[in-house]
């Protein structure tokens, strides 16, 4: 009788098991941030290079760096914000 | 077991829960009756079968009642979580819009700055180039500095 009771109690406990089907989508990334990084522009050696060409080239490449830096910082901000939002789901 | 739960899900919950309570109650009554059956003359022989049936019904009722309670509390929890997920997704989209706008604006500022400096260089071109001769090796070295190291390895 005790064995039967023990088995029946074990069966009873299985009634408490279940799974929670909650589906979360991976958050979207702003389109601007998924563009691949461009290359730096070298000096055009096919013509005579002057100091002004070098400065202009440095200016253009610096612009590319600063644009990339903004995207990189935006990625950090995106990650931290999304992490906070999804960590709050409890 | 899953099919059994699915079949039960077709029956209205209120009706089911009453059946579970009745089963559990019947189990308790039968179990108590099995303990009292000796007091009634000629009925002592039914003690064990009544006790067995009582315990079985009691366990089955408890199982179903426990399963029902757990299912209901999980459904409630799932609904709660699903609402939070929807809210989080909306917040996430808002954050994306803010970041997208911010990064586009900042890149526009950078591009504008590059353009302003380019115009200034064009204006100062003659002064900049007046007393300066660039050796070819300087240009080669400059381009080497700009070259992508990851591409050179290929």
Tab-separated table of N, CA, C and O in Angstrom, chain B residues 24-139:
chain	number	residue	atom	x	y	z
B	24	UNK	N	-11.684	15.072	-5.769
B	24	UNK	CA	-10.882	15.147	-4.545
B	24	UNK	C	-11.765	14.919	-3.320
B	24	UNK	O	-11.405	14.153	-2.414
B	25	UNK	N	-12.922	15.571	-3.331
B	25	UNK	CA	-13.865	15.440	-2.208
B	25	UNK	C	-14.328	13.993	-2.050
B	25	UNK	O	-14.357	13.455	-0.933
B	26	UNK	N	-14.678	13.345	-3.199
B	26	UNK	CA	-15.126	11.954	-3.171
B	26	UNK	C	-14.023	11.052	-2.620
B	26	UNK	O	-14.304	10.112	-1.844
B	27	UNK	N	-12.798	11.345	-2.998
B	27	UNK	CA	-11.645	10.580	-2.506
B	27	UNK	C	-11.533	10.673	-0.994
B	27	UNK	O	-11.353	9.662	-0.305
B	28	UNK	N	-11.669	11.903	-0.477
B	28	UNK	CA	-11.572	12.135	0.976
B	28	UNK	C	-12.697	11.385	1.685
B	28	UNK	O	-12.461	10.685	2.686
B	29	UNK	N	-13.911	11.509	1.141
B	29	UNK	CA	-15.085	10.871	1.765
B	29	UNK	C	-14.906	9.352	1.794
B	29	UNK	O	-15.118	8.696	2.824
B	30	UNK	N	-14.468	8.793	0.653
B	30	UNK	CA	-14.278	7.334	0.581
B	30	UNK	C	-13.193	6.872	1.546
B	30	UNK	O	-13.332	5.828	2.186
B	31	UNK	N	-12.115	7.671	1.633
B	31	UNK	CA	-11.022	7.288	2.539
B	31	UNK	C	-11.508	7.273	3.990
B	31	UNK	O	-11.244	6.334	4.734
B	32	UNK	N	-12.239	8.331	4.360
B	32	UNK	CA	-12.776	8.393	5.736
B	32	UNK	C	-13.766	7.246	5.961
B	32	UNK	O	-13.747	6.581	7.002
B	33	UNK	N	-14.593	6.987	4.932
B	33	UNK	CA	-15.579	5.897	5.031
B	33	UNK	C	-14.897	4.552	5.253
B	33	UNK	O	-15.389	3.711	6.022
B	34	UNK	N	-13.725	4.376	4.574
B	34	UNK	CA	-13.005	3.098	4.728
B	34	UNK	C	-12.546	2.894	6.175
B	34	UNK	O	-12.401	1.767	6.637
B	35	UNK	N	-12.269	4.022	6.861
B	35	UNK	CA	-11.832	3.923	8.260
B	35	UNK	C	-13.014	3.615	9.191
B	35	UNK	O	-12.840	3.066	10.279
B	36	UNK	N	-14.216	4.011	8.744
B	36	UNK	CA	-15.403	3.841	9.597
B	36	UNK	C	-16.200	2.582	9.255
B	36	UNK	O	-17.146	2.232	9.969
B	37	UNK	N	-15.810	1.948	8.148
B	37	UNK	CA	-16.615	0.828	7.656
B	37	UNK	C	-16.651	-0.349	8.640
B	37	UNK	O	-17.637	-1.113	8.672
B	38	UNK	N	-15.628	-0.465	9.484
B	38	UNK	CA	-15.585	-1.550	10.477
B	38	UNK	C	-16.698	-1.426	11.516
B	38	UNK	O	-17.086	-2.418	12.153
B	39	UNK	N	-17.183	-0.191	11.688
B	39	UNK	CA	-18.216	0.044	12.694
B	39	UNK	C	-19.568	-0.518	12.258
B	39	UNK	O	-20.466	-0.709	13.067
B	40	UNK	N	-19.708	-0.722	10.931
B	40	UNK	CA	-20.980	-1.246	10.418
B	40	UNK	C	-20.858	-2.769	10.293
B	40	UNK	O	-19.925	-3.254	9.642
B	41	UNK	N	-21.753	-3.523	10.884
B	41	UNK	CA	-21.661	-4.988	10.822
B	41	UNK	C	-21.726	-5.506	9.391
B	41	UNK	O	-22.417	-4.930	8.555
B	42	UNK	N	-20.968	-6.572	9.112
B	42	UNK	CA	-20.924	-7.256	7.808
B	42	UNK	C	-20.227	-6.449	6.693
B	42	UNK	O	-20.130	-6.903	5.569
B	43	UNK	N	-19.775	-5.231	7.001
B	43	UNK	CA	-19.179	-4.392	5.936
B	43	UNK	C	-17.656	-4.363	6.011
B	43	UNK	O	-17.012	-3.754	5.156
B	44	UNK	N	-17.085	-5.009	7.007
B	44	UNK	CA	-15.629	-4.992	7.221
B	44	UNK	C	-14.841	-5.492	6.030
B	44	UNK	O	-13.732	-5.032	5.767
B	45	UNK	N	-15.415	-6.409	5.237
B	45	UNK	CA	-14.707	-6.985	4.081
B	45	UNK	C	-14.436	-5.933	2.984
B	45	UNK	O	-13.600	-6.149	2.120
B	46	UNK	N	-15.202	-4.811	3.007
B	46	UNK	CA	-15.036	-3.790	1.956
B	46	UNK	C	-14.009	-2.709	2.325
B	46	UNK	O	-13.795	-1.774	1.559
B	47	UNK	N	-13.428	-2.881	3.505
B	47	UNK	CA	-12.495	-1.840	3.994
B	47	UNK	C	-11.379	-1.553	2.972
B	47	UNK	O	-11.176	-0.401	2.567
B	48	UNK	N	-10.651	-2.619	2.546
B	48	UNK	CA	-9.500	-2.416	1.658
B	48	UNK	C	-9.889	-1.847	0.276
B	48	UNK	O	-9.299	-0.858	-0.168
B	49	UNK	N	-10.901	-2.469	-0.394
B	49	UNK	CA	-11.275	-1.897	-1.713
B	49	UNK	C	-11.707	-0.438	-1.627
B	49	UNK	O	-11.323	0.380	-2.470
B	50	UNK	N	-12.481	-0.120	-0.577
B	50	UNK	CA	-12.950	1.274	-0.429
B	50	UNK	C	-11.768	2.204	-0.182
B	50	UNK	O	-11.674	3.289	-0.770
B	51	UNK	N	-10.831	1.742	0.650
B	51	UNK	CA	-9.647	2.558	0.960
B	51	UNK	C	-8.814	2.793	-0.310
B	51	UNK	O	-8.386	3.912	-0.602
B	52	UNK	N	-8.635	1.693	-1.080
B	52	UNK	CA	-7.846	1.767	-2.323
B	52	UNK	C	-8.485	2.734	-3.326
B	52	UNK	O	-7.806	3.611	-3.884
B	53	UNK	N	-9.787	2.563	-3.522
B	53	UNK	CA	-10.502	3.449	-4.474
B	53	UNK	C	-10.442	4.895	-3.973
B	53	UNK	O	-10.195	5.829	-4.738
B	54	UNK	N	-10.662	5.061	-2.671
B	54	UNK	CA	-10.631	6.410	-2.079
B	54	UNK	C	-9.294	7.083	-2.299
B	54	UNK	O	-9.245	8.235	-2.762
B	55	UNK	N	-8.212	6.363	-1.994
B	55	UNK	CA	-6.861	6.949	-2.154
B	55	UNK	C	-6.587	7.261	-3.625
B	55	UNK	O	-6.065	8.325	-3.967
B	56	UNK	N	-6.973	6.305	-4.512
B	56	UNK	CA	-6.735	6.518	-5.958
B	56	UNK	C	-7.470	7.761	-6.451
B	56	UNK	O	-6.900	8.607	-7.151
B	57	UNK	N	-8.736	7.866	-6.091
B	57	UNK	CA	-9.530	9.033	-6.529
B	57	UNK	C	-8.943	10.326	-5.931
B	57	UNK	O	-8.847	11.352	-6.592
B	58	UNK	N	-8.522	10.243	-4.672
B	58	UNK	CA	-7.961	11.415	-3.998
B	58	UNK	C	-6.673	11.890	-4.699
B	58	UNK	O	-6.505	13.085	-4.978
B	59	UNK	N	-5.827	10.909	-5.037
B	59	UNK	CA	-4.573	11.250	-5.724
B	59	UNK	C	-4.870	11.813	-7.115
B	59	UNK	O	-4.290	12.831	-7.526
B	60	UNK	N	-5.794	11.159	-7.846
B	60	UNK	CA	-6.131	11.638	-9.192
B	60	UNK	C	-6.705	13.056	-9.115
B	60	UNK	O	-6.334	13.929	-9.914
B	61	UNK	N	-7.586	13.280	-8.159
B	61	UNK	CA	-8.182	14.615	-7.988
B	61	UNK	C	-7.133	15.645	-7.660
B	61	UNK	O	-7.123	16.744	-8.228
B	62	UNK	N	-6.202	15.291	-6.754
B	62	UNK	CA	-5.132	16.230	-6.380
B	62	UNK	C	-4.247	16.541	-7.581
B	62	UNK	O	-3.854	17.686	-7.805
B	63	UNK	N	-3.964	15.474	-8.356
B	63	UNK	CA	-3.114	15.648	-9.545
B	63	UNK	C	-3.766	16.650	-10.510
B	63	UNK	O	-3.143	17.606	-10.956
B	64	UNK	N	-5.040	16.400	-10.796
B	64	UNK	CA	-5.743	17.253	-11.761
B	64	UNK	C	-5.923	18.675	-11.225
B	64	UNK	O	-5.740	19.654	-11.951
B	65	UNK	N	-6.226	18.769	-9.926
B	65	UNK	CA	-6.415	20.084	-9.308
B	65	UNK	C	-5.093	20.873	-9.297
B	65	UNK	O	-5.063	22.061	-9.624
B	66	UNK	N	-4.004	20.156	-8.941
B	66	UNK	CA	-2.675	20.786	-8.931
B	66	UNK	C	-2.265	21.216	-10.325
B	66	UNK	O	-1.788	22.324	-10.546
B	67	UNK	N	-2.500	20.312	-11.303
B	67	UNK	CA	-2.159	20.620	-12.702
B	67	UNK	C	-2.943	21.821	-13.194
B	67	UNK	O	-2.393	22.699	-13.857
B	68	UNK	N	-4.228	21.878	-12.829
B	68	UNK	CA	-5.083	22.992	-13.246
B	68	UNK	C	-4.563	24.314	-12.659
B	68	UNK	O	-4.418	25.306	-13.359
B	69	UNK	N	-4.271	24.265	-11.347
B	69	UNK	CA	-3.776	25.477	-10.667
B	69	UNK	C	-2.471	25.953	-11.267
B	69	UNK	O	-2.300	27.150	-11.543
B	70	UNK	N	-1.552	24.998	-11.518
B	70	UNK	CA	-0.257	25.362	-12.092
B	70	UNK	C	-0.448	25.942	-13.492
B	70	UNK	O	0.151	26.961	-13.839
B	71	UNK	N	-1.281	25.278	-14.279
B	71	UNK	CA	-1.535	25.731	-15.651
B	71	UNK	C	-2.076	27.168	-15.656
B	71	UNK	O	-1.615	28.015	-16.414
B	72	UNK	N	-3.033	27.420	-14.754
B	72	UNK	CA	-3.642	28.756	-14.701
B	72	UNK	C	-2.623	29.807	-14.279
B	72	UNK	O	-2.548	30.885	-14.865
B	73	UNK	N	-1.786	29.455	-13.258
B	73	UNK	CA	-0.809	30.451	-12.798
B	73	UNK	C	0.248	30.695	-13.867
B	73	UNK	O	0.691	31.824	-14.081
B	74	UNK	N	0.616	29.648	-14.645
B	74	UNK	CA	1.587	29.840	-15.727
B	74	UNK	C	0.991	30.654	-16.866
B	74	UNK	O	1.666	31.491	-17.458
B	75	UNK	N	-0.277	30.377	-17.174
B	75	UNK	CA	-0.929	31.144	-18.245
B	75	UNK	C	-0.926	32.636	-17.894
B	75	UNK	O	-0.687	33.490	-18.741
B	76	UNK	N	-1.207	32.896	-16.604
B	76	UNK	CA	-1.232	34.288	-16.133
B	76	UNK	C	0.159	34.913	-16.280
B	76	UNK	O	0.315	36.038	-16.727
B	77	UNK	N	1.179	34.127	-15.895
B	77	UNK	CA	2.572	34.594	-15.952
B	77	UNK	C	3.004	34.832	-17.406
B	77	UNK	O	3.652	35.824	-17.706
B	78	UNK	N	2.588	33.914	-18.291
B	78	UNK	CA	2.928	34.043	-19.716
B	78	UNK	C	2.284	35.305	-20.284
B	78	UNK	O	2.922	36.069	-21.008
B	79	UNK	N	1.017	35.529	-19.918
B	79	UNK	CA	0.305	36.711	-20.408
B	79	UNK	C	1.020	37.986	-19.941
B	79	UNK	O	1.208	38.923	-20.705
B	80	UNK	N	1.424	37.968	-18.682
B	80	UNK	CA	2.130	39.106	-18.076
B	80	UNK	C	3.464	39.364	-18.802
B	80	UNK	O	3.776	40.493	-19.175
B	81	UNK	N	4.199	38.260	-19.025
B	81	UNK	CA	5.503	38.383	-19.693
B	81	UNK	C	5.344	38.834	-21.140
B	81	UNK	O	6.124	39.647	-21.633
B	82	UNK	N	4.323	38.286	-21.816
B	82	UNK	CA	4.089	38.651	-23.216
B	82	UNK	C	3.799	40.154	-23.317
B	82	UNK	O	4.285	40.813	-24.240
B	83	UNK	N	3.037	40.671	-22.359
B	83	UNK	CA	2.731	42.108	-22.354
B	83	UNK	C	4.021	42.914	-22.160
B	83	UNK	O	4.226	43.943	-22.810
B	84	UNK	N	4.900	42.418	-21.278
B	84	UNK	CA	6.158	43.114	-21.029
B	84	UNK	C	7.058	43.071	-22.265
B	84	UNK	O	7.752	44.034	-22.563
B	85	UNK	N	7.021	41.936	-22.968
B	85	UNK	CA	7.830	41.799	-24.185
B	85	UNK	C	7.350	42.794	-25.243
B	85	UNK	O	8.156	43.462	-25.890
B	86	UNK	N	6.038	42.894	-25.409
B	86	UNK	CA	5.469	43.842	-26.389
B	86	UNK	C	5.891	45.265	-26.036
B	86	UNK	O	6.324	46.038	-26.899
B	87	UNK	N	5.806	45.577	-24.738
B	87	UNK	CA	6.201	46.914	-24.268
B	87	UNK	C	7.689	47.163	-24.547
B	87	UNK	O	8.076	48.230	-25.021
B	88	UNK	N	8.508	46.120	-24.284
B	88	UNK	CA	9.955	46.238	-24.515
B	88	UNK	C	10.259	46.435	-25.994
B	88	UNK	O	11.130	47.231	-26.354
B	89	UNK	N	9.508	45.743	-26.842
B	89	UNK	CA	9.726	45.882	-28.292
B	89	UNK	C	9.375	47.293	-28.767
B	89	UNK	O	10.052	47.846	-29.625
B	90	UNK	N	8.321	47.849	-28.176
B	90	UNK	CA	7.940	49.221	-28.546
B	90	UNK	C	9.018	50.214	-28.094
B	90	UNK	O	9.403	51.108	-28.842
B	91	UNK	N	9.513	50.001	-26.855
B	91	UNK	CA	10.577	50.873	-26.338
B	91	UNK	C	11.813	50.754	-27.220
B	91	UNK	O	12.470	51.755	-27.527
B	92	UNK	N	12.126	49.507	-27.600
B	92	UNK	CA	13.297	49.241	-28.427
B	92	UNK	C	13.210	49.992	-29.754
B	92	UNK	O	14.187	50.578	-30.222
B	93	UNK	N	12.015	49.995	-30.361
B	93	UNK	CA	11.841	50.702	-31.635
B	93	UNK	C	12.010	52.204	-31.460
B	93	UNK	O	12.594	52.883	-32.304
B	94	UNK	N	11.502	52.717	-30.328
B	94	UNK	CA	11.634	54.157	-30.052
B	94	UNK	C	13.111	54.512	-29.914
B	94	UNK	O	13.576	55.523	-30.451
B	95	UNK	N	13.849	53.676	-29.160
B	95	UNK	CA	15.286	53.908	-28.953
B	95	UNK	C	16.012	53.887	-30.299
B	95	UNK	O	16.872	54.731	-30.569
B	96	UNK	N	15.624	52.944	-31.169
B	96	UNK	CA	16.245	52.852	-32.492
B	96	UNK	C	16.032	54.130	-33.299
B	96	UNK	O	16.953	54.611	-33.943
B	97	UNK	N	14.819	54.659	-33.230
B	97	UNK	CA	14.522	55.890	-33.972
B	97	UNK	C	15.384	57.036	-33.450
B	97	UNK	O	15.942	57.810	-34.233
B	98	UNK	N	15.502	57.116	-32.114
B	98	UNK	CA	16.303	58.181	-31.502
B	98	UNK	C	17.769	58.049	-31.941
B	98	UNK	O	18.399	59.031	-32.370
B	99	UNK	N	18.308	56.832	-31.867
B	99	UNK	CA	19.711	56.603	-32.231
B	99	UNK	C	19.937	56.890	-33.712
B	99	UNK	O	20.909	57.545	-34.091
B	100	UNK	N	19.017	56.422	-34.547
B	100	UNK	CA	19.122	56.637	-36.004
B	100	UNK	C	19.170	58.141	-36.307
B	100	UNK	O	20.045	58.601	-37.034
B	101	UNK	N	18.255	58.889	-35.701
B	101	UNK	CA	18.204	60.332	-35.941
B	101	UNK	C	19.492	60.992	-35.463
B	101	UNK	O	20.061	61.840	-36.155
B	102	UNK	N	19.924	60.570	-34.251
B	102	UNK	CA	21.119	61.165	-33.659
B	102	UNK	C	22.360	60.916	-34.529
B	102	UNK	O	23.121	61.845	-34.816
B	103	UNK	N	22.533	59.681	-34.974
B	103	UNK	CA	23.746	59.344	-35.741
B	103	UNK	C	23.728	60.031	-37.105
B	103	UNK	O	24.764	60.531	-37.563
B	104	UNK	N	22.548	60.098	-37.731
B	104	UNK	CA	22.454	60.774	-39.039
B	104	UNK	C	22.794	62.250	-38.887
B	104	UNK	O	23.568	62.806	-39.670
B	105	UNK	N	22.263	62.887	-37.829
B	105	UNK	CA	22.538	64.312	-37.595
B	105	UNK	C	24.035	64.530	-37.359
B	105	UNK	O	24.618	65.467	-37.916
B	106	UNK	N	24.651	63.674	-36.542
B	106	UNK	CA	26.067	63.851	-36.221
B	106	UNK	C	26.942	63.649	-37.457
B	106	UNK	O	27.928	64.363	-37.639
B	107	UNK	N	26.567	62.686	-38.305
B	107	UNK	CA	27.340	62.455	-39.535
B	107	UNK	C	27.193	63.657	-40.487
B	107	UNK	O	28.155	64.070	-41.131
B	108	UNK	N	26.006	64.240	-40.495
B	108	UNK	CA	25.795	65.433	-41.333
B	108	UNK	C	26.683	66.576	-40.853
B	108	UNK	O	27.246	67.325	-41.666
B	109	UNK	N	26.823	66.703	-39.522
B	109	UNK	CA	27.687	67.758	-38.958
B	109	UNK	C	29.132	67.519	-39.393
B	109	UNK	O	29.832	68.452	-39.814
B	110	UNK	N	29.563	66.250	-39.335
B	110	UNK	CA	30.933	65.897	-39.749
B	110	UNK	C	31.134	66.242	-41.220
B	110	UNK	O	32.128	66.876	-41.600
B	111	UNK	N	30.168	65.845	-42.067
B	111	UNK	CA	30.285	66.092	-43.514
B	111	UNK	C	30.336	67.595	-43.811
B	111	UNK	O	31.081	68.044	-44.685
B	112	UNK	N	29.545	68.346	-43.055
B	112	UNK	CA	29.514	69.804	-43.246
B	112	UNK	C	30.880	70.391	-42.890
B	112	UNK	O	31.403	71.247	-43.614
B	113	UNK	N	31.444	69.896	-41.776
B	113	UNK	CA	32.752	70.366	-41.312
B	113	UNK	C	33.822	70.071	-42.368
B	113	UNK	O	34.652	70.927	-42.681
B	114	UNK	N	33.777	68.862	-42.930
B	114	UNK	CA	34.740	68.468	-43.979
B	114	UNK	C	34.615	69.421	-45.166
B	114	UNK	O	35.621	69.890	-45.727
B	115	UNK	N	33.389	69.737	-45.530
B	115	UNK	CA	33.140	70.624	-46.673
B	115	UNK	C	33.663	72.034	-46.413
B	115	UNK	O	34.276	72.657	-47.282
B	116	UNK	N	33.438	72.521	-45.185
B	116	UNK	CA	33.907	73.871	-44.813
B	116	UNK	C	35.435	73.932	-44.913
B	116	UNK	O	35.994	74.866	-45.498
B	117	UNK	N	36.103	72.916	-44.376
B	117	UNK	CA	37.577	72.889	-44.399
B	117	UNK	C	38.075	72.773	-45.838
B	117	UNK	O	39.037	73.446	-46.228
B	118	UNK	N	37.380	71.952	-46.656
B	118	UNK	CA	37.789	71.777	-48.060
B	118	UNK	C	37.732	73.129	-48.798
B	118	UNK	O	38.656	73.477	-49.536
B	119	UNK	N	36.678	73.854	-48.570
B	119	UNK	CA	36.526	75.175	-49.199
B	119	UNK	C	37.652	76.102	-48.755
B	119	UNK	O	38.226	76.840	-49.572
B	120	UNK	N	37.948	76.034	-47.450
B	120	UNK	CA	39.014	76.882	-46.899
B	120	UNK	C	40.365	76.529	-47.535
B	120	UNK	O	41.143	77.418	-47.902
B	121	UNK	N	40.623	75.230	-47.714
B	121	UNK	CA	41.897	74.776	-48.315
B	121	UNK	C	41.988	75.286	-49.761
B	121	UNK	O	43.038	75.769	-50.197
B	122	UNK	N	40.872	75.169	-50.481
B	122	UNK	CA	40.846	75.646	-51.871
B	122	UNK	C	41.171	77.139	-51.937
B	122	UNK	O	41.896	77.600	-52.818
B	123	UNK	N	40.631	77.848	-50.939
B	123	UNK	CA	40.837	79.303	-50.893
B	123	UNK	C	42.313	79.621	-50.587
B	123	UNK	O	42.879	80.552	-51.151
B	124	UNK	N	42.917	78.836	-49.685
B	124	UNK	CA	44.297	79.096	-49.243
B	124	UNK	C	45.332	78.331	-50.080
B	124	UNK	O	46.517	78.324	-49.737
B	125	UNK	N	44.888	77.664	-51.100
B	125	UNK	CA	45.737	76.765	-51.895
B	125	UNK	C	47.073	77.410	-52.303
B	125	UNK	O	48.140	76.822	-52.109
B	126	UNK	N	46.982	78.592	-52.853
B	126	UNK	CA	48.199	79.243	-53.373
B	126	UNK	C	49.190	79.532	-52.263
B	126	UNK	O	50.390	79.338	-52.422
B	127	UNK	N	48.683	79.996	-51.129
B	127	UNK	CA	49.577	80.308	-49.993
B	127	UNK	C	50.213	79.006	-49.481
B	127	UNK	O	51.403	78.941	-49.193
B	128	UNK	N	49.382	77.951	-49.363
B	128	UNK	CA	49.873	76.661	-48.837
B	128	UNK	C	50.980	76.101	-49.726
B	128	UNK	O	52.029	75.645	-49.246
B	129	UNK	N	50.772	76.177	-51.039
B	129	UNK	CA	51.717	75.535	-51.968
B	129	UNK	C	52.900	76.426	-52.355
B	129	UNK	O	53.823	75.949	-53.039
B	130	UNK	N	52.878	77.691	-51.934
B	130	UNK	CA	53.875	78.672	-52.394
B	130	UNK	C	55.326	78.230	-52.168
B	130	UNK	O	56.119	78.180	-53.105
B	131	UNK	N	55.660	77.895	-50.932
B	131	UNK	CA	57.069	77.590	-50.619
B	131	UNK	C	57.267	76.115	-50.274
B	131	UNK	O	58.115	75.768	-49.466
B	132	UNK	N	56.471	75.255	-50.867
B	132	UNK	CA	56.581	73.851	-50.434
B	132	UNK	C	56.764	72.889	-51.612
B	132	UNK	O	55.994	72.910	-52.573
B	133	UNK	N	57.785	72.082	-51.498
B	133	UNK	CA	58.013	71.059	-52.522
B	133	UNK	C	57.887	69.690	-51.821
B	133	UNK	O	58.533	69.444	-50.802
B	134	UNK	N	57.044	68.830	-52.327
B	134	UNK	CA	56.836	67.518	-51.684
B	134	UNK	C	57.680	66.469	-52.411
B	134	UNK	O	57.471	66.217	-53.603
B	135	UNK	N	58.619	65.820	-51.698
B	135	UNK	CA	59.386	64.752	-52.365
B	135	UNK	C	58.496	63.523	-52.605
B	135	UNK	O	57.571	63.268	-51.831
B	136	UNK	N	58.779	62.772	-53.684
B	136	UNK	CA	57.943	61.608	-54.041
B	136	UNK	C	57.875	60.581	-52.905
B	136	UNK	O	56.828	59.969	-52.671
B	137	UNK	N	58.999	60.420	-52.199
B	137	UNK	CA	59.034	59.431	-51.119
B	137	UNK	C	58.020	59.766	-50.009
B	137	UNK	O	57.443	58.875	-49.386
B	138	UNK	N	57.804	61.066	-49.820
B	138	UNK	CA	56.829	61.501	-48.791
B	138	UNK	C	55.421	61.037	-49.171
B	138	UNK	O	54.658	60.577	-48.313
B	139	UNK	N	55.117	61.112	-50.468
B	139	UNK	CA	53.780	60.701	-50.937
B	139	UNK	C	53.624	59.177	-50.814
B	139	UNK	O	52.581	58.673	-50.370
